[in-house]
Coordinates of C-alpha atoms in Angstrom, one line a residue:
X1 CA 171.0 76.7 31.5
X2 CA 170.3 76.0 27.8
X3 CA 168.1 78.2 25.6
X4 CA 165.2 75.8 25.8
X5 CA 165.1 76.0 29.6
X6 CA 165.5 79.7 29.5
X7 CA 162.5 80.1 27.1
X8 CA 160.5 77.8 29.4
X9 CA 161.2 80.0 32.5
X10 CA 160.3 83.2 30.6
X11 CA 157.0 81.6 29.5
X12 CA 156.1 80.7 33.0
X13 CA 156.9 84.2 34.2
X14 CA 154.8 85.8 31.5
X15 CA 151.9 83.4 32.2
X16 CA 152.1 84.3 36.0
X17 CA 152.0 88.0 35.3
X18 CA 149.0 87.6 32.9
X19 CA 147.1 85.6 35.5
X20 CA 147.9 88.2 38.3
X21 CA 146.4 90.9 36.1
X22 CA 143.5 89.0 34.6
X23 CA 142.1 87.0 37.5
X24 CA 140.8 90.0 39.5
X25 CA 138.9 91.0 36.3
X26 CA 137.3 87.7 35.7
X27 CA 136.8 86.5 39.3
X28 CA 133.3 87.5 40.6
X29 CA 133.5 89.9 43.6
X30 CA 131.0 89.1 46.4
X31 CA 128.3 91.7 46.7
X32 CA 128.3 93.7 49.9
X33 CA 124.8 94.2 51.3
X34 CA 123.8 97.9 51.4
X35 CA 123.3 99.0 54.9
X36 CA 120.1 100.8 56.0
X37 CA 119.9 104.5 55.9
X38 CA 118.3 106.3 58.9
X39 CA 116.5 109.6 58.5
X40 CA 115.2 111.8 61.4
X41 CA 112.6 114.3 60.2
X42 CA 111.9 117.2 62.6
X43 CA 108.4 118.4 61.6
X44 CA 105.6 120.7 62.8
X45 CA 103.1 118.9 64.9
X46 CA 100.3 119.8 62.5
X47 CA 101.9 117.5 59.9
X48 CA 101.8 114.4 62.1
X49 CA 98.9 112.4 60.5
X50 CA 99.9 113.2 56.9
X51 CA 103.6 112.4 57.3
X52 CA 102.9 109.2 59.1
X53 CA 100.7 108.0 56.3
X54 CA 103.3 109.1 53.7
X55 CA 106.1 107.1 55.4
X56 CA 105.0 103.5 54.5
X57 CA 104.2 104.7 51.0
X58 CA 107.8 105.9 50.5
X59 CA 109.3 102.8 52.1
X60 CA 107.5 100.5 49.7
X61 CA 110.0 101.7 47.1
X62 CA 112.8 102.4 49.5
X63 CA 112.7 99.6 52.1
X64 CA 116.3 100.2 53.3
X65 CA 115.5 103.8 54.4
X66 CA 114.3 104.0 58.0
X67 CA 112.3 107.2 58.8
X68 CA 111.7 108.5 62.3
X69 CA 109.8 111.7 63.1
X70 CA 110.3 114.3 65.8
X71 CA 107.0 116.3 66.0
X72 CA 106.7 119.5 67.9
X73 CA 106.4 123.2 67.9
X74 CA 108.4 124.7 65.0
X75 CA 110.2 127.1 67.2
X76 CA 111.3 124.4 69.7
X77 CA 112.5 122.2 66.8
X78 CA 114.5 125.1 65.4
X79 CA 116.2 125.6 68.7
X80 CA 117.0 121.9 69.0
X81 CA 118.7 122.0 65.6
X82 CA 120.6 125.2 66.5
X83 CA 121.9 123.5 69.6
X84 CA 123.2 120.5 67.7
X85 CA 120.4 118.0 68.1
X86 CA 120.4 115.4 65.3
X87 CA 118.1 116.0 62.4
X88 CA 118.3 115.3 58.7
X89 CA 115.2 117.3 57.5
X90 CA 113.3 120.2 59.1
X91 CA 109.7 121.0 58.1
X92 CA 108.3 124.2 59.8
X93 CA 104.8 125.6 59.9
X94 CA 106.2 129.1 59.2
X95 CA 109.0 130.7 57.2
X96 CA 110.5 132.3 60.3
X97 CA 112.2 129.2 61.7
X98 CA 113.7 128.0 58.5
X99 CA 114.8 131.6 57.7
X100 CA 116.7 131.6 61.0
X101 CA 118.5 128.3 60.2
X102 CA 119.3 129.4 56.7
X103 CA 120.9 132.6 58.0
X104 CA 123.1 130.6 60.3
X105 CA 124.3 128.4 57.5
X106 CA 122.7 125.3 58.9
X107 CA 120.8 124.2 55.7
X108 CA 122.1 122.4 52.7
X109 CA 122.0 125.0 49.9
X110 CA 119.4 124.4 47.2
X111 CA 117.3 122.0 49.3
X112 CA 114.8 124.5 50.6
X113 CA 111.3 124.3 49.2
X114 CA 107.7 124.8 50.3
X115 CA 105.7 121.7 51.1
X116 CA 102.2 123.1 51.5
X117 CA 100.0 125.9 52.9
X118 CA 97.2 125.9 55.4
X119 CA 94.3 128.0 56.9
X120 CA 93.8 129.2 60.5
X121 CA 90.4 128.4 62.0
X122 CA 88.5 129.2 65.1
X123 CA 87.1 126.0 66.7
X124 CA 84.7 125.2 69.6
X125 CA 83.4 121.9 71.1
X126 CA 80.6 120.3 69.0
X127 CA 77.9 121.1 71.6
X128 CA 78.7 124.9 71.6
X129 CA 76.0 127.2 70.1
X130 CA 75.8 130.9 69.5
X131 CA 79.4 131.4 68.5
X132 CA 79.8 132.6 64.9
X133 CA 82.7 135.0 64.8
X134 CA 86.0 135.9 66.4
X135 CA 84.2 138.8 68.1
X136 CA 82.2 136.3 70.2
X137 CA 85.5 135.5 72.0
X138 CA 84.9 138.7 74.0
X139 CA 81.6 137.3 75.4
X140 CA 81.5 136.6 79.1
X141 CA 80.6 133.0 78.6
X142 CA 83.9 132.3 76.8
X143 CA 86.3 131.8 79.8
X144 CA 89.3 130.0 78.2
X145 CA 90.7 130.3 74.7
X146 CA 93.5 127.9 73.8
X147 CA 96.2 129.1 71.4
X148 CA 99.8 128.1 70.7
X149 CA 102.6 129.8 72.6
X150 CA 103.3 132.7 70.2
X151 CA 107.1 132.7 70.7
X152 CA 107.5 129.1 69.5
X153 CA 104.3 127.9 67.9
X154 CA 103.5 129.5 64.5
X155 CA 99.8 128.9 64.9
X156 CA 100.0 131.0 68.1
X157 CA 101.9 133.7 66.2
X158 CA 99.2 133.7 63.5
X159 CA 96.4 133.8 66.2
X160 CA 98.1 136.8 67.9
X161 CA 98.2 138.7 64.6
X162 CA 94.5 138.0 64.0
X163 CA 93.5 139.2 67.5
X164 CA 95.4 142.4 67.2
X165 CA 94.3 143.1 63.7
X166 CA 90.6 142.7 64.8
X167 CA 91.3 144.9 67.8
X168 CA 90.2 142.3 70.4
X169 CA 93.5 141.2 71.9
X170 CA 93.3 143.5 75.0
X171 CA 89.8 142.2 75.7
X172 CA 90.6 138.5 75.5
X173 CA 94.3 138.3 76.6
X174 CA 93.3 137.3 80.2
X175 CA 91.4 134.3 78.7
X176 CA 94.3 132.9 76.7
X177 CA 95.6 129.5 77.6
X178 CA 99.0 128.9 76.0
X179 CA 99.9 125.4 74.6
X180 CA 103.2 124.0 73.5
X181 CA 102.0 123.0 70.1
X182 CA 98.9 123.2 67.9
X183 CA 97.8 119.6 68.8
X184 CA 97.6 120.5 72.4
X185 CA 95.3 123.4 71.5
X186 CA 93.1 120.9 69.7
X187 CA 93.1 118.5 72.7
X188 CA 92.1 121.3 75.0
X189 CA 89.0 122.2 73.0
X190 CA 88.2 118.5 72.4
X191 CA 88.2 117.8 76.2
X192 CA 86.3 121.0 77.1
X193 CA 89.2 122.4 79.0
X194 CA 89.0 125.4 76.6
X195 CA 85.8 127.0 75.3
X196 CA 87.4 127.8 72.0
X197 CA 90.8 127.6 70.2
X198 CA 92.7 128.5 67.1
X199 CA 94.2 125.7 65.1
X200 CA 94.9 124.9 61.5
X201 CA 92.1 123.7 59.2
X202 CA 93.9 120.4 58.9
X203 CA 93.8 119.8 62.7
X204 CA 90.1 120.5 62.9
X205 CA 89.5 118.1 60.0
X206 CA 90.9 115.1 61.9
X207 CA 88.7 115.7 65.0
X208 CA 85.1 114.5 65.5
X209 CA 84.8 116.5 68.7
X210 CA 85.1 120.0 67.5
X211 CA 83.5 122.2 64.8
X212 CA 84.9 125.1 62.8
X213 CA 83.2 128.5 63.5
X214 CA 85.1 130.5 61.0
X215 CA 88.4 130.6 59.1
X216 CA 90.6 133.7 59.7
X217 CA 90.8 136.1 56.7
X218 CA 94.3 135.6 55.3
X219 CA 94.8 139.3 55.2
X220 CA 94.9 139.3 59.0
X221 CA 98.0 137.2 59.4
X222 CA 101.2 136.2 57.7
X223 CA 101.0 133.5 55.0
X224 CA 100.8 130.0 56.5
X225 CA 103.6 128.2 54.6
X226 CA 105.4 124.9 55.4
X227 CA 109.0 125.3 54.2
X228 CA 111.3 122.3 54.4
X229 CA 115.0 121.7 53.9
X230 CA 117.9 119.3 54.5
X231 CA 120.1 120.0 57.5
X232 CA 123.8 120.5 56.7
X233 CA 124.9 118.3 59.7
X234 CA 122.9 115.3 58.3
X235 CA 125.0 112.2 57.8
X236 CA 122.6 111.0 55.0
X237 CA 122.3 114.1 52.8
X238 CA 121.7 112.2 49.5
X239 CA 119.0 110.1 51.1
X240 CA 117.5 113.2 52.8
X241 CA 117.3 115.0 49.4
X242 CA 115.5 112.0 47.9
X243 CA 112.9 112.0 50.7
X244 CA 112.4 115.8 50.3
X245 CA 111.8 115.2 46.6
X246 CA 109.3 112.5 47.3
X247 CA 107.4 114.8 49.6
X248 CA 106.8 117.0 46.6
X249 CA 105.6 114.1 44.4
X250 CA 102.0 113.6 43.3
X251 CA 101.7 110.6 45.6
X252 CA 102.6 112.6 48.7
X253 CA 100.5 115.6 47.5
X254 CA 97.5 113.3 47.3
X255 CA 97.9 112.4 51.0
X256 CA 98.5 116.0 52.0
X257 CA 95.3 117.1 50.2
X258 CA 93.4 114.3 51.9
X259 CA 94.2 115.9 55.3
X260 CA 93.3 119.4 54.1
X261 CA 96.6 120.9 53.2
X262 CA 96.8 123.2 50.2
X263 CA 99.4 122.1 47.7
X264 CA 100.4 123.3 44.2

């Protein structure tokens, strides 16, 4: 092999190496379509209407995020999460349930925040007259009083505190009809299956079949706060964090206020 042939071979080798390195840099790489993210939000039943209206608003800007809700009593939802049921975000109607999950290390640190607050009110069917205070619940004509099950339903826990603070619990405890969540309490009063009930102001606001008699003085019960947090077992923690942030946005707050929630 003469020098001319040798230089030619070296030139071919150098050119091949250059192309091997350069082609990946200049050849367009096909874009891989981003897969949809799925979020499951376990939330207190009293948030149902507001959260369902917030969902499409969020998905206008995040169309690849699919949101599903699991509404129920806060205590029941807490137990589901503790037992390993899937959930990306938990929104409770009381601090107690979120405190329990936090103590067990089931929340993503730094994601807990308060969504809103609420008021507890006494409601009766629209055609009821002569009821103007909690003390009227002791009247003989009031046969059935619907409240949430105190062990799992925060609204029931607040109701229990009010009755005891006012000193009327022993007089009315035989009349109490326990419901699995606050929306069942509302339905019982709407249908006339209960003569009165204790729900949140936001629940009463969405019904045309009941009227508010009086709001409970806030000094008679624990603060009604809706804390929320991302669940550590979530497979979509970054997306869940983004949705939690959106729930604290002005857009979401406008809808929460529309339904009667109190937001900062």
